[in-house]
Amino acid sequence: MDQQLKIELSQQGIFATTMEELYNWGRKNSVWPLTFGLACCAIEMIATTMARYDLARFGAEVFRPSPRQADLMIVAGTVTKKMAPQVVRLYNQMPEPKYVIAMGACAISGGPFKQGYSVLKGIDRYIPVDVHIPGCPPRPEALIDAFITLQKKIDAQALTGEARPRHLRDDTPSEFPVPTYGAHDLQPAKNPTLWHITTNATSPKPLPTGTDESGRD
Amino acid sequence: MSTSMEASTPAAHQGFADATMIDHESDLLQISLGPHHPSTHGVFRMDVVLDGERVVKLKPVFGYLHRNHEKIAESTTYLASIPYTDRLDYMCSLSNNWAYALSVEKLAGLQVPERAEYIRVIAAELTRLQNHASTIGFLMQEMGASGTPLMYAFREREKILDLFEALTGSRMMCNYMRFGGCRVDLPAGWLDQARKTVDEYPRFLDEFESLLASNEILLARTQGVGVLPPKLAIQGGVTGPILRASGVNYDIRKVDRYGIYERFDFKVPLGEHGDVYDRYMIRMLEMRESLKILDQALHQITPGPIIDPKAKIRGFRPKPGEAYGRIESPKGELGFYLISDGTPNPYRYRVRPPSLINLTVLEDMCLGSSLADTVVIFGTIDIVLGEVDR
Amino acid sequence: MTALAYNSLHHASPQAADQIFLIVQHWIVSHAPAGLQSLLAILLSVVAIVGGFGLLFAITTILERKGLGRIQNRYGPNRVGFFGSLQPIADAIKSLTKEDIVPQTADKLVHLLAPILLVLAAFSVYAVLPVGRNMVLVNLDAGVLFFFAIGSVTEVAVFMAGWSSRNKYSLLGAMRAIAQMISYEVPLILSSLTVIMATGSLSTVTIVEKQAGFSRILPHWFLFTPWGFAGFVLFMIAATAESNRSPFDLPEGESEIIAGYYIEYSGFKFALFFLGEYLGMFAISGLAITLFLGGWNAPLPFLTWVPSYLWFFAKLLTLIVAFIWVRGTLPRLRMDQLMNFAWKFMLPMALLNLITAAVWHFMPSGPVRWLVSIVLVVVPYTLLGRNQMHKSHLEKRVYRFAE
Amino acid sequence: MNLEEIKSTLEAAIPGCSPQIVTNGSPSGQHSLLLDREHAFVAAMFLRDDPTLCLDYCSNVTGLDWLDTETSEKVKVTQLVDGVEKEVDEVRKTRTPGYLEAVYHLYSMQKKHGPLVVRLRTENRTDSVHLPSFTPIWRSAEFQEREVFDLFGIIFDGHPDLRRILMWDEFEDHPMRKDYVEPDDYEYEPTPHDAVLKKALEHRNRISTPDGQGA
C-alpha cells in the first residue's frame, strides 16, 4: 500500500494494514529467546532480563529452554571449538523464522581469547548472524539496543521480491552443516558458503609489516 | 522454506540431549544434561545414567568453555593477564584480581600500602556478597521458583555492581588491582555510597530469609539431600562454603591471614550435616559475616597511597623463581602458581580453580538421589564455567 | 427485531442482562430454517465457549506475565498496545507462522494427534460447566462423571506427546505426568464426592442450584461448611497437580527436564499445548467453582442483580490469580515427595473428609455439628502433617561459628 | 617441620627414597621437594599419613614443560695451530634434554600448615612420559591430573579414568607444551596488532591465494 495514502488514512482515524505488516508486527513483538548462555556475557544477558533492565517489556521474557520453541539465539559468550558443533546444532533445531544475536566480542571474533588453540574466531563462520553487539561484556542496555535493532530489522523485511528473508526462499538453507572434531582443529574450520571476508580486509593493502616475515614454509 | 523436518537427523540431536536413542535392552536410561541445559550454569555437561529417576552413574564432561587462558597468559606480560583473570570466574572478578596480584607480589616480593589493602578487602567482600546472593537465587531457580528469588538477588547485585562501576569503570570486568596496590583511588563519595549499600543489605537478607528459610517445600527439597561427609570433602580437595557446610573449619582468610584480615573481627560459620540446606545456610551466614568485615573496613580506612611507588607496572620482570599464592574466593581456594624465568612473560601460569576441584565430589553426592536433586546439588556447588574450563 | 427479543429486553433489566446471550441465541436461531435450528443452537453455544475461553486464555497469558512481573519488581510486557495488552495477539501471530518441526524418528501420526486430542478434551469438558443461569451446553445427569472421564483423556494426550517425540526428556516428562496425574485424580474425585453426597446429584446444574440462597448474608456455598472448606482446599491442591501448575509442574520442570513432554513441539502445535494446559486449568477451576463456590451465584444477597455469568468469570479470575500467585512464590516439589503427598496425605484426608460430610449430613444443625466437623477435619490434618514433617526430620537449624 | 627435616624423615622412613630439594630464587621462598618416580607414590602416602605432617589436602596439581636447552660456553683449549700450540676459544654446546614436570601443592587442613611443594619429573618429553598418579591418595588430583595429561601429555599410571578433559577426544596435540603449533585460522583480522598481527602475517605468507575466498 502506498505509504502516503496510509498516513493520510491514519490521520483520519483509519488504520490500514497489510498481511505483511501484521506478520512482521507479530514476529517482532514476540521474539522468544533460547535459554542459552555460554560465558561471561550470559550473566549480563540474565541481568538484562532481571528487574532493573527487564527485557520482558518487549515481550521477550519467555526464555524457552527448548530450541524447538525459540525464535532467537543470543550467542552470549565465547564459542569454543568444542562447543561450536553444539551451537550449530541448536541453531539447526530451531524452527524458522529464527534470528541470531552475537553478543560480545568473543561471539563476534573470539575477542580477547582469539589467539589460541581452542576458541572459535567468530560464530558467523558457521551460522548467519543478524545483529552483532560489541562489548566485553556488553552492558544490558547494549543488549536491549541489539534487541530493538533486531525488531527494526524484522519490521523492515519485505515478504516478497528478491529481498525477502531467508526462511521464505527455497534456494537458501535453514540448516547449516555441523563441523566435526578433527585431530588438530574443527573440520571444516569455516562454512565457506556462509562466511565471506569483507573486501576491505582482503584488499592487498599491506599490513604494517615491521619485519620481513617469511613465516613458516 | 526448506523444511528441517527431513534434515533433522538423529545426529542433529546429540549435542542437545543425546536423547533420540532409547536403549530398549536395559531399563537404564542414559541422558546427557548439557552442554545446553537451563540449569548447568553455562556449558557444563553431565552424562547421567538413570534408573527410573534415580541416578546410578554421573560423569561430568568439561571443556566446552576452555578458552586457553593459561596459554595466552604465558605469551603475554604479567600485567596484561589481569583482564583475563576477570574473565575466569566472571561473577567475582575482583577476587580473581586479588589472587593474581597476591601471587605476583609473592613472586616479586612487593609490599602493598595499607589503604590499598583496605580497598582490596572491601572489594573482595562486596564481591562475596553479590556472588552468594546470586548463587542462592540460581539455586532457587533450579528448584523451580520461577525466577522470583533470583530477581530479588539480582536487584541487590545491581546495587553492588553500581559500586564496582563507580570504582573501576566496569560492572563486571573490573581489571582493578595492580601488583603492589590498586589502579585508582576511591572516587569522591564512594565510601558513603558503599556504607549506605552495606547498611541496607541486612534488610534484604532478612527479607530473603523470612521468605525462604521456613518454606516447607524448600526444607523438604534441601535437608538430607546431597550429603557430603567431611572426610570425603577433604579428600576431594573441596574448599569454600561447601567444605565449611560439611563442618571442616578451614577458611583461608583465617588460616593464611593474607592481606589485613587479622584486623577484622569475624567468625566462620560451620555446618553439621553437609547437605544442600547447610550449604545454602552457610552462604547466608557468610554474607552476614562479610557485612561485619565491610562495616569495620569502611570505617577504619584512612587516606594514604594506594600503590607502592617502587612497584614497576611496565617492564615488570620478576627474578627467576616460582610462587603459589591463594585467597579465599567466594567459591573456595583460588590460587595462582607462577614461574618466572626473568623475562617479561611468566614461564608458567597456572590457575588453581576452586570450581573445577569442587566438582570432584559431584558424583559421590548425586549417586542414588533423583534427577531433580542432582540439579539442586549441582546448584549448591556454585561453579562458574569460565573458571572450571579456563 | 423479533417480538421475543423485544419483549425480553423490555423486561426488568436484571433478567434481561442475565439472559442476554440466550436471548441473542434464540433470536439468531429463530431466523434459521426449522430443520437446522437445533444444530445451529448447539453450534452457537460451541462457538461462544470456544471464543469466550479462547479469549480468557489470551487474557490469562498477559495477566500471568504482568502478574509475575509485579511479583518480581518489574513491569512485564508493556510495549505492544495499551500496557502490553496486544502481546497475546503478537504471540499468536508468531506461533501460527512458525515452522512446524517433526523429528525424523518421531511417530508422526501420534505426534500430530497429541496436541489436538489435548485441546479437544479440554474443550469437551466445558459442555457440562454451567457458566451462568441457564447457560450450560448440556445438562447431563452424570455431569461430574462426564467431566472426570473426559478430563482423563488429557493424560493420554500427554503420554502420546511424550512418547511419540522419541526424546528421552519428553519420555521422562510423560512418565512424570502420568504418575502425577493419575495419583492426584484420586483425591480430586474423592474430595468432590462430598459435594455429590450432599446434593445427591451428579448434575452440575443441580449442584449449583443447591447452593443458591443465603442465611442472612452468608451464601449457601459448600465452601462455608467444614467439610466443604477442607474439600475445596484438597480439590484445589489436586487441581494444581492435575493442570501441571507450580509447585507441581514436574512434567515440564524447566530446570530438570527442560520442557518435559512437549520439548519437541514447535510452532502451532506448541501453542496448542499451551492452550490445552490453560484450558484444563480453567475447566478444573470452573468445576471447583461449581462444586464449592456456588457456581454462578452471587456472593452477597444484595448483589444478585449482577448477571450470573459475570460472577462465574469473576470467581474464575480470582482462582487464576491465585494460581499465578502460587507460581510466583513457591519452589517445585520432587517426584517422590509429590507421590508421598498424594497417597499419604491427600488420600487419607479426602477419605476422612467423606466421613466428615456424612457426619454433617446426619447431625442436627447447630453449634455441636460445627464443632464435631471441625474437630474431624483439624485433628487428622495436624496429625498427618506432623507425621509427614517428623518422618523427614525437617527443622530449622542452629549453626556454630569458629573464631 | 622444614624441608630438610621432611627430606631426612622420608629417607629414613622409605628405604631407597632419595628426595632432593629444589631451591627457589624468588622472595616467596617456596622451595620444593623432588621425588624420584619409583618411590613417589609411597612417599606421598607417607606425607599424607604421617601424624606430624598430615598433609591431607592436595590443593594444586600442575604440569610444566621444560624444553631441551642448549647452553653454549666458551672453553679455552690448547690446540696445535700451524704447528704451534695455542690457546683457542672453542664454543662447546651442551644439550640438556628437556623433561615434563608435575607439581603438587600439599596442605594440611587438620594442622593448617603448608604448602609443601612436591615435584615429579619425567625422563624426557616424548616417549617416556609416565609418572605415578596421586589420585588414589588425594582424589582432588583426579581432574587436575587429567588436565595435565590433556594439555601436557604426561601419562599418570594408576589414574582411574585418564581421558582428555578439556579438549575433545579426537584431539591429538598437547597444547600447553611450549613447542605446540596452534591451528592457523587468522584469515580475517580487522584490527590486527601485536601477536595477532604477527600471526596474521604468517598466515598471509603461507597462503598465496587471497585468503578465505578459496577452499
XYZ file of N, CA and C in Angstrom, chain A residues 7-117:
333
model
N -0.647 7.106 5.530
C -0.519 8.167 6.533
C -1.782 9.034 6.542
N -2.270 9.332 5.344
C -3.484 10.145 5.263
C -4.662 9.446 5.913
N -4.756 8.164 5.621
C -5.859 7.396 6.204
C -5.759 7.388 7.720
N -4.548 7.196 8.216
C -4.404 7.093 9.667
C -4.705 8.430 10.323
N -4.451 9.495 9.582
C -4.803 10.793 10.143
C -6.315 10.948 10.276
N -7.040 10.267 9.429
C -8.488 10.319 9.530
C -9.036 9.197 10.416
N -8.150 8.543 11.126
C -8.617 7.534 12.065
C -8.819 6.182 11.439
N -8.299 5.968 10.251
C -8.445 4.652 9.620
C -7.074 4.000 9.582
N -6.938 2.883 10.238
C -5.641 2.214 10.251
C -5.672 1.086 9.242
N -4.936 1.271 8.224
C -4.877 0.239 7.195
C -3.621 -0.577 7.422
N -3.751 -1.844 7.306
C -2.558 -2.677 7.467
C -2.604 -3.787 6.446
N -1.453 -4.301 6.152
C -1.391 -5.389 5.187
C -1.009 -6.656 5.921
N -1.151 -7.750 5.260
C -0.736 -9.027 5.831
C 0.730 -8.979 6.220
N 1.516 -8.367 5.326
C 2.947 -8.296 5.555
C 3.248 -7.567 6.861
N 2.571 -6.458 7.052
C 2.848 -5.693 8.255
C 2.392 -6.423 9.504
N 1.241 -7.048 9.387
C 0.711 -7.777 10.535
C 1.673 -8.911 10.914
N 2.141 -9.602 9.887
C 3.066 -10.716 10.102
C 4.348 -10.213 10.760
N 4.877 -9.137 10.206
C 6.116 -8.608 10.772
C 5.900 -8.063 12.172
N 4.746 -7.451 12.379
C 4.450 -6.908 13.706
C 4.380 -8.032 14.742
N 3.729 -9.115 14.358
C 3.619 -10.253 15.277
C 4.973 -10.865 15.573
N 5.769 -11.020 14.516
C 7.079 -11.638 14.701
C 7.963 -10.785 15.588
N 7.929 -9.490 15.335
C 8.915 -8.653 16.015
C 8.560 -8.458 17.483
N 7.284 -8.548 17.798
C 6.898 -8.299 19.179
C 6.827 -9.560 20.009
N 7.138 -10.663 19.421
C 7.088 -11.900 20.185
C 8.322 -12.725 19.880
N 9.461 -12.154 20.164
C 10.719 -12.859 19.922
C 11.114 -13.561 21.211
N 10.992 -14.849 21.214
C 11.312 -15.612 22.425
C 12.728 -16.142 22.315
N 13.606 -15.723 23.217
C 14.992 -16.191 23.114
C 15.158 -17.610 23.666
N 16.214 -18.230 23.231
C 16.575 -19.543 23.750
C 17.352 -19.346 25.045
N 17.055 -20.134 26.061
C 17.852 -20.072 27.293
C 19.210 -20.649 26.964
N 20.141 -19.801 26.681
C 21.381 -20.312 26.134
C 22.497 -19.337 26.473
N 23.269 -19.672 27.472
C 24.374 -18.817 27.836
C 25.670 -19.580 27.691
N 26.697 -18.895 27.273
C 27.971 -19.586 27.109
C 28.987 -19.153 28.153
N 29.134 -17.868 28.350
C 30.206 -17.409 29.244
C 29.781 -16.122 29.925
N 30.761 -15.241 30.117
C 30.537 -14.025 30.895
C 29.309 -13.261 30.427
N 29.137 -13.156 29.092
C 28.034 -12.368 28.570
C 26.699 -12.916 29.030
N 26.645 -14.205 29.317
C 25.381 -14.796 29.745
C 24.904 -14.156 31.029
N 25.845 -13.771 31.900
C 25.438 -13.144 33.159
C 24.801 -11.796 32.865
N 25.396 -11.060 31.914
C 24.788 -9.790 31.550
C 23.456 -10.018 30.845
N 23.350 -11.103 30.107
C 22.072 -11.425 29.465
C 21.020 -11.693 30.542
N 21.411 -12.431 31.591
C 20.479 -12.689 32.692
C 20.117 -11.373 33.361
N 21.151 -10.531 33.571
C 20.885 -9.236 34.209
C 19.905 -8.425 33.373
N 19.962 -8.586 32.040
C 19.040 -7.850 31.177
C 17.597 -8.268 31.418
N 17.402 -9.532 31.723
C 16.035 -9.993 31.942
C 15.559 -9.693 33.354
N 16.469 -9.245 34.217
C 16.101 -9.053 35.613
C 15.419 -7.702 35.815
N 15.065 -7.471 37.078
C 14.171 -6.373 37.396
C 14.645 -5.023 36.870
N 15.929 -4.730 36.930
C 16.323 -3.367 36.603
C 16.192 -3.072 35.110
N 16.523 -4.040 34.268
C 16.507 -3.765 32.833
C 15.269 -4.340 32.155
N 14.824 -5.502 32.585
C 13.542 -6.064 32.213
C 13.306 -6.144 30.705
N 13.929 -7.101 30.099
C 13.711 -7.356 28.674
C 12.253 -7.743 28.402
N 11.537 -8.151 29.449
C 10.154 -8.592 29.275
C 9.272 -7.502 28.709
N 9.669 -6.247 28.878
C 8.856 -5.155 28.361
C 8.630 -5.303 26.874
N 9.587 -5.920 26.185
C 9.471 -6.058 24.741
C 8.833 -7.392 24.358
N 8.253 -8.043 25.316
C 7.604 -9.322 25.032
C 8.594 -10.449 24.890
N 9.762 -10.325 25.487
C 10.796 -11.318 25.260
C 11.229 -12.012 26.538
N 10.365 -12.029 27.573
C 10.850 -12.692 28.777
C 10.622 -14.198 28.716
N 9.924 -14.653 27.700
C 9.655 -16.087 27.638
C 10.899 -16.782 27.101
N 11.849 -17.019 27.982
C 13.050 -17.745 27.576
C 12.691 -19.208 27.473
N 12.695 -19.754 26.275
C 12.329 -21.155 26.129
C 13.586 -22.007 26.206
N 13.603 -23.003 27.063
C 14.803 -23.837 27.154
C 14.945 -24.806 25.992
N 13.874 -25.066 25.287
C 13.968 -25.994 24.154
C 14.094 -25.199 22.863
N 15.084 -25.534 22.022
C 15.260 -24.760 20.788
C 14.042 -24.833 19.873
N 13.237 -25.871 20.024
C 12.078 -26.003 19.142
C 11.082 -24.863 19.326
N 11.119 -24.237 20.477
C 10.105 -23.236 20.771
C 10.682 -21.828 20.808
N 11.935 -21.708 20.394
C 12.596 -20.412 20.498
C 12.701 -19.757 19.131
N 12.793 -18.435 19.134
C 12.937 -17.691 17.884
C 14.317 -17.082 17.739
N 14.917 -16.788 18.880
C 16.147 -16.008 18.860
C 17.213 -16.726 19.654
N 18.389 -16.802 19.061
C 19.513 -17.371 19.782
C 20.478 -16.242 20.087
N 20.657 -15.978 21.378
C 21.628 -14.960 21.764
C 22.919 -15.702 22.078
N 23.878 -15.618 21.173
C 25.150 -16.299 21.408
C 25.926 -15.428 22.397
N 25.739 -15.721 23.671
C 26.260 -14.847 24.712
C 27.533 -15.439 25.259
N 28.648 -15.086 24.658
C 29.910 -15.518 25.236
C 30.808 -16.208 24.233
N 31.936 -16.668 24.767
C 32.951 -17.287 23.930
C 32.453 -18.608 23.377
N 32.552 -18.773 22.089
C 32.241 -20.069 21.489
C 33.559 -20.800 21.309
N 33.737 -21.866 22.048
C 34.962 -22.623 21.880
C 34.773 -23.624 20.757
N 35.902 -24.180 20.340
C 35.803 -25.151 19.246
C 35.078 -26.396 19.691
N 35.174 -26.692 20.982
C 34.457 -27.864 21.461
C 32.957 -27.607 21.481
N 32.559 -26.375 21.662
C 31.132 -26.045 21.784
C 30.513 -25.722 20.436
N 31.326 -25.322 19.457
C 30.779 -24.829 18.196
C 29.815 -25.818 17.527
N 30.135 -27.120 17.444
C 29.170 -28.030 16.807
C 27.809 -28.016 17.494
N 27.839 -27.901 18.803
C 26.565 -27.907 19.530
C 25.772 -26.633 19.241
N 26.497 -25.507 19.124
C 25.800 -24.252 18.830
C 25.122 -24.342 17.470
N 25.855 -24.882 16.494
C 25.278 -25.013 15.156
C 24.076 -25.962 15.192
N 24.217 -27.020 15.955
C 23.129 -27.995 16.049
C 21.882 -27.364 16.679
N 22.112 -26.605 17.717
C 20.978 -25.925 18.354
C 20.312 -24.974 17.373
N 21.156 -24.298 16.603
C 20.582 -23.374 15.628
C 19.760 -24.156 14.610
N 20.289 -25.294 14.172
C 19.554 -26.100 13.201
C 18.229 -26.590 13.765
N 18.197 -26.802 15.063
C 16.984 -27.342 15.662
C 15.900 -26.299 15.837
N 16.256 -25.042 15.704
C 15.233 -24.014 15.878
C 14.393 -23.924 14.616
N 13.087 -23.680 14.778
C 12.243 -23.537 13.597
C 12.339 -22.141 13.008
N 12.154 -22.073 11.697
C 12.168 -20.784 11.017
C 10.900 -20.009 11.352
N 10.863 -18.698 11.334
C 11.994 -17.797 11.212
C 12.795 -17.717 12.497
N 14.096 -17.718 12.356
C 14.968 -17.686 13.532
C 16.032 -16.612 13.351
N 16.458 -16.076 14.466
C 17.408 -14.966 14.424
C 18.557 -15.245 15.391
N 19.672 -14.602 15.106
C 20.842 -14.779 15.969
C 21.389 -13.406 16.338
N 21.630 -13.205 17.623
C 22.373 -12.032 18.075
C 23.722 -12.540 18.567
N 24.804 -12.042 17.991
C 26.128 -12.382 18.503
C 26.477 -11.354 19.559
N 26.448 -11.782 20.809
C 26.616 -10.846 21.908
C 28.051 -10.889 22.399
N 28.724 -9.778 22.311
C 30.051 -9.683 22.892
C 31.159 -9.958 21.898
N 32.347 -9.496 22.261
C 33.497 -9.599 21.373
C 33.822 -11.049 21.028
N 33.675 -11.951 21.997
C 34.056 -13.346 21.753
C 33.180 -13.982 20.687
N 31.865 -13.741 20.781
C 30.973 -14.356 19.804
C 31.204 -13.766 18.427
N 31.652 -12.507 18.385
C 31.859 -11.862 17.095
C 33.160 -12.348 16.463
N 34.240 -12.328 17.239
C 35.534 -12.589 16.611
C 36.475 -13.420 17.467
N 36.029 -13.892 18.588
C 36.959 -14.542 19.506
C 37.412 -13.622 20.603
N 37.271 -12.342 20.383
C 37.529 -11.357 21.429
C 38.907 -11.473 22.041
N 39.007 -11.285 23.330
C 40.330 -11.341 23.966
C 40.952 -12.734 23.891
N 40.131 -13.739 23.627
C 40.665 -15.105 23.652
C 40.987 -15.609 22.253
N 41.076 -14.701 21.289
C 41.174 -15.183 19.921
C 42.509 -15.854 19.630
N 43.577 -15.393 20.280
C 44.832 -16.080 19.997
C 44.877 -17.336 20.849
N 44.942 -18.424 20.165
C 44.975 -19.647 20.937
C 44.346 -20.774 20.147
N 44.355 -21.903 20.767
C 44.026 -23.116 20.019
C 42.573 -23.509 20.133
